[in-house]
CSV table of N, CA and C in Angstrom, one decimal:
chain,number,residue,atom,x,y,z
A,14,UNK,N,67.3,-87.5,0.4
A,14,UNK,CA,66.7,-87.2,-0.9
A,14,UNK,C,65.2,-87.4,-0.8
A,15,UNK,N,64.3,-86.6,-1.1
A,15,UNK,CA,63.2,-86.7,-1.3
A,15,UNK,C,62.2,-86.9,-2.8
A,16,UNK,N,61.8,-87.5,-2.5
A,16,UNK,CA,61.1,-88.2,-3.4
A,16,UNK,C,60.0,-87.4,-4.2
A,17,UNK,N,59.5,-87.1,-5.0
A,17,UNK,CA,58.1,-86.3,-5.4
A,17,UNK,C,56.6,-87.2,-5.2
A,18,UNK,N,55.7,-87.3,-4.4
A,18,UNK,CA,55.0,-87.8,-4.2
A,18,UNK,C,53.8,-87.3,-5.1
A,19,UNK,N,53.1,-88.1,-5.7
A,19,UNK,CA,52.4,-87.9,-6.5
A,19,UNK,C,50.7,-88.3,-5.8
A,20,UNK,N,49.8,-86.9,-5.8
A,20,UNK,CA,48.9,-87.4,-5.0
A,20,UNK,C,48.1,-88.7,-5.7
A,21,UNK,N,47.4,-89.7,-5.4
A,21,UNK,CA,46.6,-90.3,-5.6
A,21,UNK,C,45.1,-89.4,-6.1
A,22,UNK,N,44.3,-89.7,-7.5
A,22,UNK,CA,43.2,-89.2,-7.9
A,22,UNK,C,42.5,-90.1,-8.6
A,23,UNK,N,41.7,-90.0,-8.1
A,23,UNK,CA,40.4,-91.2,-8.4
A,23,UNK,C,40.3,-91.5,-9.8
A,24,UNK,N,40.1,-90.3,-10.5
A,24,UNK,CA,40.4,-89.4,-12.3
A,24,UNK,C,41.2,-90.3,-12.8
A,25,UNK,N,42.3,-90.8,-12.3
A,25,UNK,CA,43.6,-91.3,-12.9
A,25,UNK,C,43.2,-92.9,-13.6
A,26,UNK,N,42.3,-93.7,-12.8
A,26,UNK,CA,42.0,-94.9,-12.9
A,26,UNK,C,40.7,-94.9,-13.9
A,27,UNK,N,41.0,-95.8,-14.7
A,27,UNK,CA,39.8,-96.2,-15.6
A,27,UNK,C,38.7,-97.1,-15.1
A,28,UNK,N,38.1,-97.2,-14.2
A,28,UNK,CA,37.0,-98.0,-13.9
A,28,UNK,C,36.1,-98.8,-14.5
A,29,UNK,N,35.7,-98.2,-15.8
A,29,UNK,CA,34.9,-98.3,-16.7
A,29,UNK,C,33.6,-97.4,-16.4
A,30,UNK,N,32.4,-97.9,-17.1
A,30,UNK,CA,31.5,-97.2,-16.4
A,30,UNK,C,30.7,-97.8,-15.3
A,31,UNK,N,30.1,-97.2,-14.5
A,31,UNK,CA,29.1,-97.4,-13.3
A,31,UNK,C,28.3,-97.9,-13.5
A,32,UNK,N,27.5,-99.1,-12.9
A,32,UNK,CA,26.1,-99.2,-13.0
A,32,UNK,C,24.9,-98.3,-13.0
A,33,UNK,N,25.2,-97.2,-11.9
A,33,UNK,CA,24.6,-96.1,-12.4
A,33,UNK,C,24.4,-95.3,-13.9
A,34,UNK,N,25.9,-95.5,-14.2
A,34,UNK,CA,26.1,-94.4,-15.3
A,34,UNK,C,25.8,-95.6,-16.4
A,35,UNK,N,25.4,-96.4,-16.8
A,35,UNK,CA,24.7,-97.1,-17.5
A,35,UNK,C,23.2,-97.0,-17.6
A,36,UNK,N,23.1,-97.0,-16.3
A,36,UNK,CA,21.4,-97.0,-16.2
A,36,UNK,C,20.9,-95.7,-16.8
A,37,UNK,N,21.4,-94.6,-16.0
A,37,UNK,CA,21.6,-93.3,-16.7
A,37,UNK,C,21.0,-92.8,-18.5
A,38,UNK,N,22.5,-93.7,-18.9
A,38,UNK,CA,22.2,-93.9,-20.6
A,38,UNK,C,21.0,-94.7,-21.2
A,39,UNK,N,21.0,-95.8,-20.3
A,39,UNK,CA,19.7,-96.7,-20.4
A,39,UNK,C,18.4,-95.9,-21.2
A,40,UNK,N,18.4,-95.3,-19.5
A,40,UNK,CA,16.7,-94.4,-19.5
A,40,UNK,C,16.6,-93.1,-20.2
A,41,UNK,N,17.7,-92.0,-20.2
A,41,UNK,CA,17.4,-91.2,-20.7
A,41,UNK,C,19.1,-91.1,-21.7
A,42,UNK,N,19.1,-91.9,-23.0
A,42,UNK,CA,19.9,-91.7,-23.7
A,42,UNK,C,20.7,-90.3,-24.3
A,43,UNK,N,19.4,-89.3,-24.2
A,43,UNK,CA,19.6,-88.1,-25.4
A,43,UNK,C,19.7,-87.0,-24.4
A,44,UNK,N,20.3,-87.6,-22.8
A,44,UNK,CA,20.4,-86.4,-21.9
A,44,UNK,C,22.0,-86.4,-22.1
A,45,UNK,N,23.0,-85.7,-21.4
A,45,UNK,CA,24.4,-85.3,-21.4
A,45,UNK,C,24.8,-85.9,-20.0
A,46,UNK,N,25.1,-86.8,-19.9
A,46,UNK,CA,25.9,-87.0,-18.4
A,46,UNK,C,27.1,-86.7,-17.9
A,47,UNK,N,27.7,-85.6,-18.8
A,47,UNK,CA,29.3,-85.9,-19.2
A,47,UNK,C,30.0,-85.0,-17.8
A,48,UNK,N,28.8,-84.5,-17.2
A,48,UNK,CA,29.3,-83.4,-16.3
A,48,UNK,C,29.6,-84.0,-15.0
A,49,UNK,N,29.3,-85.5,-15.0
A,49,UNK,CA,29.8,-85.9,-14.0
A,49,UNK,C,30.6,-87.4,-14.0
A,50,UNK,N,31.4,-86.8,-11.9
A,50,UNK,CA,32.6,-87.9,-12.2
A,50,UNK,C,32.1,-89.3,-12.5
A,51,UNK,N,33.1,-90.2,-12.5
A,51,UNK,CA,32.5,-91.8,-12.7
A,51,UNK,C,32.1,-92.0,-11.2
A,52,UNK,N,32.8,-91.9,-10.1
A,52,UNK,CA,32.4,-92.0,-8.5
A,52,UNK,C,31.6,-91.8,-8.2
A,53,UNK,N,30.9,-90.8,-8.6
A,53,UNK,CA,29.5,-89.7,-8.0
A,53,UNK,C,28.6,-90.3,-9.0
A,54,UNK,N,28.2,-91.5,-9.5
A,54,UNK,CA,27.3,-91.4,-10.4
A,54,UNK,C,26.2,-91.9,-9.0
A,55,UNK,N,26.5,-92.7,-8.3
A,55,UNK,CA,25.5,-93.8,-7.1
A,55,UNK,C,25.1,-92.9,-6.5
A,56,UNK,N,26.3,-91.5,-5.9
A,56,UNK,CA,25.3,-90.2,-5.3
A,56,UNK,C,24.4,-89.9,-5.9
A,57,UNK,N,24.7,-89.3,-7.6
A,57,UNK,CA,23.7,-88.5,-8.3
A,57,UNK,C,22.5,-89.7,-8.0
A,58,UNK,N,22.6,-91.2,-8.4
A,58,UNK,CA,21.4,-91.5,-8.5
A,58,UNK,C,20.4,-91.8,-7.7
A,59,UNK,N,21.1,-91.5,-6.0
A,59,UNK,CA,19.9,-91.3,-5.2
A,59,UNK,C,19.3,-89.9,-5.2
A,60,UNK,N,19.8,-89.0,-5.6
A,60,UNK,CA,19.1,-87.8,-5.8
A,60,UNK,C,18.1,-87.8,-6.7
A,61,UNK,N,18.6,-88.8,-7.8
A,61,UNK,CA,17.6,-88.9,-8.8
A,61,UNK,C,16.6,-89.1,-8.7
A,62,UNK,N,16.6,-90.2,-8.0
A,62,UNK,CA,15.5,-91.4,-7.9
A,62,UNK,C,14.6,-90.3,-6.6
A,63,UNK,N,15.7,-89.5,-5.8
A,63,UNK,CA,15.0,-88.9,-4.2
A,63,UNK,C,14.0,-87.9,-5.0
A,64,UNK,N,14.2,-87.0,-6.2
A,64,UNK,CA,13.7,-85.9,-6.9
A,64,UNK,C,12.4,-86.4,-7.5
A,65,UNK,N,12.5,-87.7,-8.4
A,65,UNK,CA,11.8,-88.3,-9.6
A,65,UNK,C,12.3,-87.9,-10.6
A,66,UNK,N,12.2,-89.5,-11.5
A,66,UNK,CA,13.1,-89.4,-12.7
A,66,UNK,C,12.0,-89.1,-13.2
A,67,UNK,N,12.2,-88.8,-14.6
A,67,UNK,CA,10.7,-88.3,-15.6
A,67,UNK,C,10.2,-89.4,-16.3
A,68,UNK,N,9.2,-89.2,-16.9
A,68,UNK,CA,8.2,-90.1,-17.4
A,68,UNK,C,9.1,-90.3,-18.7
A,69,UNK,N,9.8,-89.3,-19.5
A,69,UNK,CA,9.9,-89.7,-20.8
A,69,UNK,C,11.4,-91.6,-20.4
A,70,UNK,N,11.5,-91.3,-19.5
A,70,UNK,CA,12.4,-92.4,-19.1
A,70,UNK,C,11.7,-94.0,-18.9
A,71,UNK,N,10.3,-94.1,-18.9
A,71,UNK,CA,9.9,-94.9,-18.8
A,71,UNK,C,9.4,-95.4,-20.6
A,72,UNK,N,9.1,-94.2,-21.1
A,72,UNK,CA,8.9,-94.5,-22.9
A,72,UNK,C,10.2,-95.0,-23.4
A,73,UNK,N,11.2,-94.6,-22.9
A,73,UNK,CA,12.7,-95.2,-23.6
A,73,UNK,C,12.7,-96.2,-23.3
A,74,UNK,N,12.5,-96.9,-21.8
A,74,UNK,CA,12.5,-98.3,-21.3
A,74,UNK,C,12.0,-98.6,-22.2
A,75,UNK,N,10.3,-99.0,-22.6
A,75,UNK,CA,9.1,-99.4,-23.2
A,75,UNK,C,9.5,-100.2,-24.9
A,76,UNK,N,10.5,-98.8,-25.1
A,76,UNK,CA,11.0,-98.7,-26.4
A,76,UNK,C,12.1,-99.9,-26.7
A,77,UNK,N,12.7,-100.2,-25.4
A,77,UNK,CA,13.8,-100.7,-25.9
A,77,UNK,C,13.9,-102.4,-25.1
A,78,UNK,N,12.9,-102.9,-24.0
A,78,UNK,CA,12.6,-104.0,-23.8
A,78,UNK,C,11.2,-104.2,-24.6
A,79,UNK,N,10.4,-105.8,-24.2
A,79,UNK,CA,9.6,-106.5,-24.7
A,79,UNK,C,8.1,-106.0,-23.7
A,80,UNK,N,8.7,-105.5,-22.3
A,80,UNK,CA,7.6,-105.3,-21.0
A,80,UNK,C,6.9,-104.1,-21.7
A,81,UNK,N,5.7,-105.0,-21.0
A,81,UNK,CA,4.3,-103.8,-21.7
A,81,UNK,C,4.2,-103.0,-20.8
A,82,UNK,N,3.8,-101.7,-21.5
A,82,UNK,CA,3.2,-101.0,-20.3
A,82,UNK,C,2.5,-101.5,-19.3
A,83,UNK,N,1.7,-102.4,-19.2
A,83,UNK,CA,0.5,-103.2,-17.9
A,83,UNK,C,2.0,-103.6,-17.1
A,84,UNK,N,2.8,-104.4,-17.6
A,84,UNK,CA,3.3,-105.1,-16.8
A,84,UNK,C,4.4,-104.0,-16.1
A,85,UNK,N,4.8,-103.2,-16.8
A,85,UNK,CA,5.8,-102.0,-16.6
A,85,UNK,C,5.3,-101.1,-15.0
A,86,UNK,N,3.9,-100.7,-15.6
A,86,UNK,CA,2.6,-100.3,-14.2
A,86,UNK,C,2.9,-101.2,-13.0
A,87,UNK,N,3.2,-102.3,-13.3
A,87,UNK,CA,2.6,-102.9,-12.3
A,87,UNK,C,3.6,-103.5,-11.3
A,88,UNK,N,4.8,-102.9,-12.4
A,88,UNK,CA,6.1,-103.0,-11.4
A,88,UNK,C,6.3,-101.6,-10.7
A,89,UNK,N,6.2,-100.4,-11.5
A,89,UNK,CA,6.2,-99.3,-10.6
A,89,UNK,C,5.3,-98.9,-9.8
A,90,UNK,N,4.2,-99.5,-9.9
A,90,UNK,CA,3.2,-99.5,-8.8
A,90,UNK,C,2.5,-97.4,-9.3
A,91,UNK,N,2.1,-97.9,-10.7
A,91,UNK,CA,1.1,-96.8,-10.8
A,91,UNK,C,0.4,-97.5,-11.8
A,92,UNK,N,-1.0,-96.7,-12.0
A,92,UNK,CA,-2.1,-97.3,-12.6
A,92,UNK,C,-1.7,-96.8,-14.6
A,93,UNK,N,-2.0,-97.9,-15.5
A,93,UNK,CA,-1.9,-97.0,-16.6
A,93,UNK,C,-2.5,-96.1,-17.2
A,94,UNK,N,-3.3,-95.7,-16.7
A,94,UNK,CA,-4.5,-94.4,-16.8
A,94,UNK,C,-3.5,-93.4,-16.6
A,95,UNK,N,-2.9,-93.2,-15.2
A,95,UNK,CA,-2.5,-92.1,-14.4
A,95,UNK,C,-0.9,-91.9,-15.5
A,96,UNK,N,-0.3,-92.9,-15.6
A,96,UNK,CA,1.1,-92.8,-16.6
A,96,UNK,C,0.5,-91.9,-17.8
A,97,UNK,N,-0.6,-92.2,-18.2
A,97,UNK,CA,-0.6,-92.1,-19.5
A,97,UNK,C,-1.1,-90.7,-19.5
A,98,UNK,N,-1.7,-89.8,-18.2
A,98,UNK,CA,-2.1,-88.4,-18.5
A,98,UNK,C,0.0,-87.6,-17.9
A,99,UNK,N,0.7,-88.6,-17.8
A,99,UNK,CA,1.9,-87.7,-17.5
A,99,UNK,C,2.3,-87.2,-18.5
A,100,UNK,N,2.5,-85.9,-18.7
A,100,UNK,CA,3.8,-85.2,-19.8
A,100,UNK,C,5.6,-86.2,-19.5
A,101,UNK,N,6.0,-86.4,-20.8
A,101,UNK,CA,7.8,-86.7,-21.0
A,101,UNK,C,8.2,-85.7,-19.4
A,102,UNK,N,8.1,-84.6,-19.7
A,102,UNK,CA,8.9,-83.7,-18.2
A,102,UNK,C,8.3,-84.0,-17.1
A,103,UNK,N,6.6,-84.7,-16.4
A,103,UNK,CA,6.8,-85.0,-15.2
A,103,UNK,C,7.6,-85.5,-14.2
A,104,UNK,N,7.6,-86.1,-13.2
A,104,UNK,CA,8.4,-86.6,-12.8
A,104,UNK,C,7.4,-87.4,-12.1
A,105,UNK,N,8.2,-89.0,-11.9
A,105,UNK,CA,7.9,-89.9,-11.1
A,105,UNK,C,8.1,-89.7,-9.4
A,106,UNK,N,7.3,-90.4,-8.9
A,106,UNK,CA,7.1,-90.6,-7.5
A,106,UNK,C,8.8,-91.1,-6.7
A,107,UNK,N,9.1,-91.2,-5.6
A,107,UNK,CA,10.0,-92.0,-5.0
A,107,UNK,C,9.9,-93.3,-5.4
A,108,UNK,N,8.5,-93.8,-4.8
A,108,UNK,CA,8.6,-95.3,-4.8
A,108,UNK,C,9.0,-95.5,-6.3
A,109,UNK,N,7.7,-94.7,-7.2
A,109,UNK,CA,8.2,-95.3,-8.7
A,109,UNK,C,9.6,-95.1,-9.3
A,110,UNK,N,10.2,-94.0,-9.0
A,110,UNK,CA,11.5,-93.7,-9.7
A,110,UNK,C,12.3,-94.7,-8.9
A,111,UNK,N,12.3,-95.4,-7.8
A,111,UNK,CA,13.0,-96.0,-7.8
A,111,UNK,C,12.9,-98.0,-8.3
A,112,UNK,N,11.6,-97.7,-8.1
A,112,UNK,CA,11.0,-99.5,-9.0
A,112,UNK,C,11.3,-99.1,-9.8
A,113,UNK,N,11.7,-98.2,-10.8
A,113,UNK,CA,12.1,-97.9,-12.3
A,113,UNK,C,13.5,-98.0,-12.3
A,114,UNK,N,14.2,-97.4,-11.4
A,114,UNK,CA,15.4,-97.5,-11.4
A,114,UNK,C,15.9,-99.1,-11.5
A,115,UNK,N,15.4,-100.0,-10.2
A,115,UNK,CA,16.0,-101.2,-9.8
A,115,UNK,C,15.2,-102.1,-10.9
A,116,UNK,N,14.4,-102.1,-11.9
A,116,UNK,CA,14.0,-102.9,-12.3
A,116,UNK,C,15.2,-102.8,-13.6
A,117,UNK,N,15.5,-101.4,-14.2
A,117,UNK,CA,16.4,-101.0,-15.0
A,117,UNK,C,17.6,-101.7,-14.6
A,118,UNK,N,18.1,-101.5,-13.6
A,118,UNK,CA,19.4,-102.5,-12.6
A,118,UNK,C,19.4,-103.8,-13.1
A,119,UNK,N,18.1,-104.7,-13.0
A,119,UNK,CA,17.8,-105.7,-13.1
A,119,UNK,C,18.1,-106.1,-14.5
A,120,UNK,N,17.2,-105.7,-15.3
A,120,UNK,CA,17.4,-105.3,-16.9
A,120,UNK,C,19.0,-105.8,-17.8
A,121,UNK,N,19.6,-104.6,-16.8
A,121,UNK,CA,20.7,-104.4,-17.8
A,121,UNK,C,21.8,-105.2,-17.1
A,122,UNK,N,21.5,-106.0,-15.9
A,122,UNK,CA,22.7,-106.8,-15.7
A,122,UNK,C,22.3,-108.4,-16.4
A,123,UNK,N,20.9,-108.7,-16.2
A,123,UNK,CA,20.1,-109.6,-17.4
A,123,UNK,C,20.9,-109.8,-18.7
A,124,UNK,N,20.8,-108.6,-19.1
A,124,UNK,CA,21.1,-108.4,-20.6
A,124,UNK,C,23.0,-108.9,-20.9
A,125,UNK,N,23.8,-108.5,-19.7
A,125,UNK,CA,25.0,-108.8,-19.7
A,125,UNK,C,25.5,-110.2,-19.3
A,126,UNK,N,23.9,-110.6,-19.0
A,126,UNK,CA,24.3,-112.3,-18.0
A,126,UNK,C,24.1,-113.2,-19.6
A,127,UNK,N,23.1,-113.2,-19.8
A,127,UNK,CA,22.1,-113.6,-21.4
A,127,UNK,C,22.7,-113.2,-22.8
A,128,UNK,N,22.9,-111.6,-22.7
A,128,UNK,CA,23.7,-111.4,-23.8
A,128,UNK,C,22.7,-110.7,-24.9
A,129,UNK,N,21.7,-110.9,-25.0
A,129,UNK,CA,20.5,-110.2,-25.7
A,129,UNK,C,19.3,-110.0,-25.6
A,130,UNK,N,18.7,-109.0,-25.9
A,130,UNK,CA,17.5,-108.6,-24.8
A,130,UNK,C,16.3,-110.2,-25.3
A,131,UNK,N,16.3,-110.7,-26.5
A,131,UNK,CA,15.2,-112.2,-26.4
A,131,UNK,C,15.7,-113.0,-25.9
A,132,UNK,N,16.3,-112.9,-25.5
A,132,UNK,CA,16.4,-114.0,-24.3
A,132,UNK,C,16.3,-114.0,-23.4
A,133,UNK,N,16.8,-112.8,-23.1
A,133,UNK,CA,16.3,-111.9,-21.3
A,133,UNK,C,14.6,-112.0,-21.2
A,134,UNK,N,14.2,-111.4,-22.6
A,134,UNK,CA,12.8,-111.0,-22.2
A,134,UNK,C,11.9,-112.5,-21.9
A,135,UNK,N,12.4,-113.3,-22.7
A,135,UNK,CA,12.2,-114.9,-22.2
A,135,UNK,C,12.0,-115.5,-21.3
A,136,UNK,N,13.3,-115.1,-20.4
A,136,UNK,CA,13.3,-115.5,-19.0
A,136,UNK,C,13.0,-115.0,-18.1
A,137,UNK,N,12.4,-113.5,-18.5
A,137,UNK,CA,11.8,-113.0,-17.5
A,137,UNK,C,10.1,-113.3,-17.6
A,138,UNK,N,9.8,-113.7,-18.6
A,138,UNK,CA,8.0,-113.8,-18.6
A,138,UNK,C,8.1,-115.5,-18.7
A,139,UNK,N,9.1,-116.4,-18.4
A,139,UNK,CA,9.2,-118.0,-18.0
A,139,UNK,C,8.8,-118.2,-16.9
A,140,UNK,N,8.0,-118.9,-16.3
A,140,UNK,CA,8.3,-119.5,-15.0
A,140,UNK,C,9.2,-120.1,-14.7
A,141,UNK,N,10.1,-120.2,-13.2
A,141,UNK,CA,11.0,-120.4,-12.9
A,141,UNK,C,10.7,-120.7,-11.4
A,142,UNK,N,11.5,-122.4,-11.4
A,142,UNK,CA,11.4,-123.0,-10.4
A,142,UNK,C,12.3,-122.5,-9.4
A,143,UNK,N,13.3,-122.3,-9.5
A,143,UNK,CA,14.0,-120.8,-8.7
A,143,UNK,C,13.2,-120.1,-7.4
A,144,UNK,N,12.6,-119.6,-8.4
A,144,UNK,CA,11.2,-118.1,-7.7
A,144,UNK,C,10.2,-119.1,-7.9
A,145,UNK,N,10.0,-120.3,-6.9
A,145,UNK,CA,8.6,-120.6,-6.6
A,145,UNK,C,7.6,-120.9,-7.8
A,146,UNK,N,8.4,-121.1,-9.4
A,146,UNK,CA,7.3,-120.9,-10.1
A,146,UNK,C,6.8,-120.0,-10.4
A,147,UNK,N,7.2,-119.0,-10.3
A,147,UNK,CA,6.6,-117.4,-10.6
A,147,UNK,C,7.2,-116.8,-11.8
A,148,UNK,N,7.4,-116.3,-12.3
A,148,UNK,CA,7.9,-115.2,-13.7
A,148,UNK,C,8.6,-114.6,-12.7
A,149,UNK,N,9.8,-114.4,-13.1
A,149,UNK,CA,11.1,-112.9,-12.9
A,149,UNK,C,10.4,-111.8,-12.6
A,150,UNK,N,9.1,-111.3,-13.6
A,150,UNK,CA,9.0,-109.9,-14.1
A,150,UNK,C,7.4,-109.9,-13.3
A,151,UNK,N,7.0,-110.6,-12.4
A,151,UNK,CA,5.9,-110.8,-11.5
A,151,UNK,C,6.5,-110.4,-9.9
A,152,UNK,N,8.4,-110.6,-9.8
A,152,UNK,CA,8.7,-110.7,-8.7
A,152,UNK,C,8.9,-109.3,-8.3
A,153,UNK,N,8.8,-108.3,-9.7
A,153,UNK,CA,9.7,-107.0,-9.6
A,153,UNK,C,9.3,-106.0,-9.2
A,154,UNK,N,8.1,-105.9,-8.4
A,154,UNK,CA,7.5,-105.1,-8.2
A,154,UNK,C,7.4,-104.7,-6.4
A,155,UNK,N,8.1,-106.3,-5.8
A,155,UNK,CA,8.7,-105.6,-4.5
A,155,UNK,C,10.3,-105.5,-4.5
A,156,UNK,N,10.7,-104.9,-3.2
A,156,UNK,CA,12.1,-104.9,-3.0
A,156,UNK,C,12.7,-106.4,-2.5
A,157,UNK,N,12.2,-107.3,-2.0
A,157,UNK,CA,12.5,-108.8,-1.7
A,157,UNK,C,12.5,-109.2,-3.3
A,158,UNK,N,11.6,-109.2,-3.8
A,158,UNK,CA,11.5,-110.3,-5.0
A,158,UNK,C,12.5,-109.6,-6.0
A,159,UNK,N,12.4,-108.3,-5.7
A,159,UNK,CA,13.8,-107.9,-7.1
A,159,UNK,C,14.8,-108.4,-6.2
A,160,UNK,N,15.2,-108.7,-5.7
A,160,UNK,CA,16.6,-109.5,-4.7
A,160,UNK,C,16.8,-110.6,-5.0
A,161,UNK,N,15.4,-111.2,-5.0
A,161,UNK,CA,15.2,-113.0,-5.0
A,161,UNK,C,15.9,-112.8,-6.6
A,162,UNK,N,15.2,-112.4,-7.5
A,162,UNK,CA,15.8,-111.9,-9.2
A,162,UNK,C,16.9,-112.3,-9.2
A,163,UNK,N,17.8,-111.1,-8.6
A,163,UNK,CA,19.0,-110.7,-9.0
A,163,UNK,C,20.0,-111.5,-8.0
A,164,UNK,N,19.1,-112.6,-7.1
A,164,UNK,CA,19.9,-113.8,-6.7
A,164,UNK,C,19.5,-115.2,-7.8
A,165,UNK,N,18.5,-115.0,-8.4
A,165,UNK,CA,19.2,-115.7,-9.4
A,165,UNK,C,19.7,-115.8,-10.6
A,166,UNK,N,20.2,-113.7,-10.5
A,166,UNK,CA,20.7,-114.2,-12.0
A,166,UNK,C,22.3,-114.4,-11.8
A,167,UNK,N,22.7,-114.1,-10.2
A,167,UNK,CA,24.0,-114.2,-9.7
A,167,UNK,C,24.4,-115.5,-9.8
A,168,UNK,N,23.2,-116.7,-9.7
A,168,UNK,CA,23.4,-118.2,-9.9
A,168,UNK,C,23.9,-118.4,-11.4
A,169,UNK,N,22.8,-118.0,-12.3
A,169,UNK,CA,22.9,-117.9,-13.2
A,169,UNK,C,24.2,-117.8,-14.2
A,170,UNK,N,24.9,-116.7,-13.3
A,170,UNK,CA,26.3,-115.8,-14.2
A,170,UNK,C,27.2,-116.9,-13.1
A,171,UNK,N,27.1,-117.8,-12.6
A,171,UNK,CA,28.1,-118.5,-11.9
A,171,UNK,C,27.8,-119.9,-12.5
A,172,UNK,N,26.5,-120.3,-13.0
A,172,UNK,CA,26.5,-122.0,-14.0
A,172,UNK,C,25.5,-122.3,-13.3
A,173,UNK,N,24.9,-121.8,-12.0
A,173,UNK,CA,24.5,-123.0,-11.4
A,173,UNK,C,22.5,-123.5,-11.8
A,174,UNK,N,21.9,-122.1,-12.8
A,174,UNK,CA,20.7,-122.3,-13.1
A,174,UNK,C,20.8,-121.8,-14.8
A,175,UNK,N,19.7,-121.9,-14.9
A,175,UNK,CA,19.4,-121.2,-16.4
A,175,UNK,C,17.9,-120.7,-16.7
């Protein structure tokens, strides 16, 4: 007797959503992401980030944390002069779309560790004996120090800092 085998599809399983597909909504809320799978969101977002994400993605950020534009610049590593002659439809650099990307990463797992963005934005402009005494939002501007971050907000979401 044979059995009906039922293929296995990724589709079938609720995952929830992606860190990608959060960040996604994050930065550009009022776009459609509906056209893609939940799996494929980490592909899309290296394309994203490989293309440049657009400027209007950085005014949504702006809009919806406490980080000023200076300090925002100065994590993407562009001047605010040059931001400020972009149109909403430019598009960001590599390096920047992806300091935008991972600082966004950073952000929104913050926000899930903390629970609300004043508190996050708190502890990111605190010094912290952690990081040397430095501010969170001073480290995020390389790829080490957004690590050193997001190792301590891993402490953090386990008890062992605050």
């Amino acid at each position: 007797m044979v059995k009906d085998i039922k293929k296995l599809d990724l589709e079938d399983f609720d995952f929830g959503e992606s860190n990608a597909e959060i960040i996604f909504k994050f930065l550009l809320p009022e776009q459609s992401w509906s056209g893609h799978q939940r799996y494929d969101y980490y592909l899309f977002a290296i394309d994203w980030i490989r293309d440049g994400i657009p400027k209007v993605a950085v005014d949504n950020l702006l809009e919806k944390t406490s980080v000023t534009r200076a300090q925002l610049c100065q994590i993407i590593h562009i001047s605010i002069r040059q931001l400020n002659r972009y149109q909403n439809d430019d598009l960001l650099s590599v390096e920047q779309s992806n300091f935008l990307y991972e600082f966004t990463r950073v952000y929104i797992r913050g926000l899930d560790i903390f629970g609300d963005g004043q508190t996050l934005d708190q502890w990111l402009m605190r010094p912290n004996l952690a990081l040397g005494d430095k501010t969170p939002l001073e480290l995020l501007d390389t790829s080490e120090g957004t690590r050193l971050v997001d190792d301590v907000l891993s402490q953090i979401e386990h008890g062992f800092y605050s």
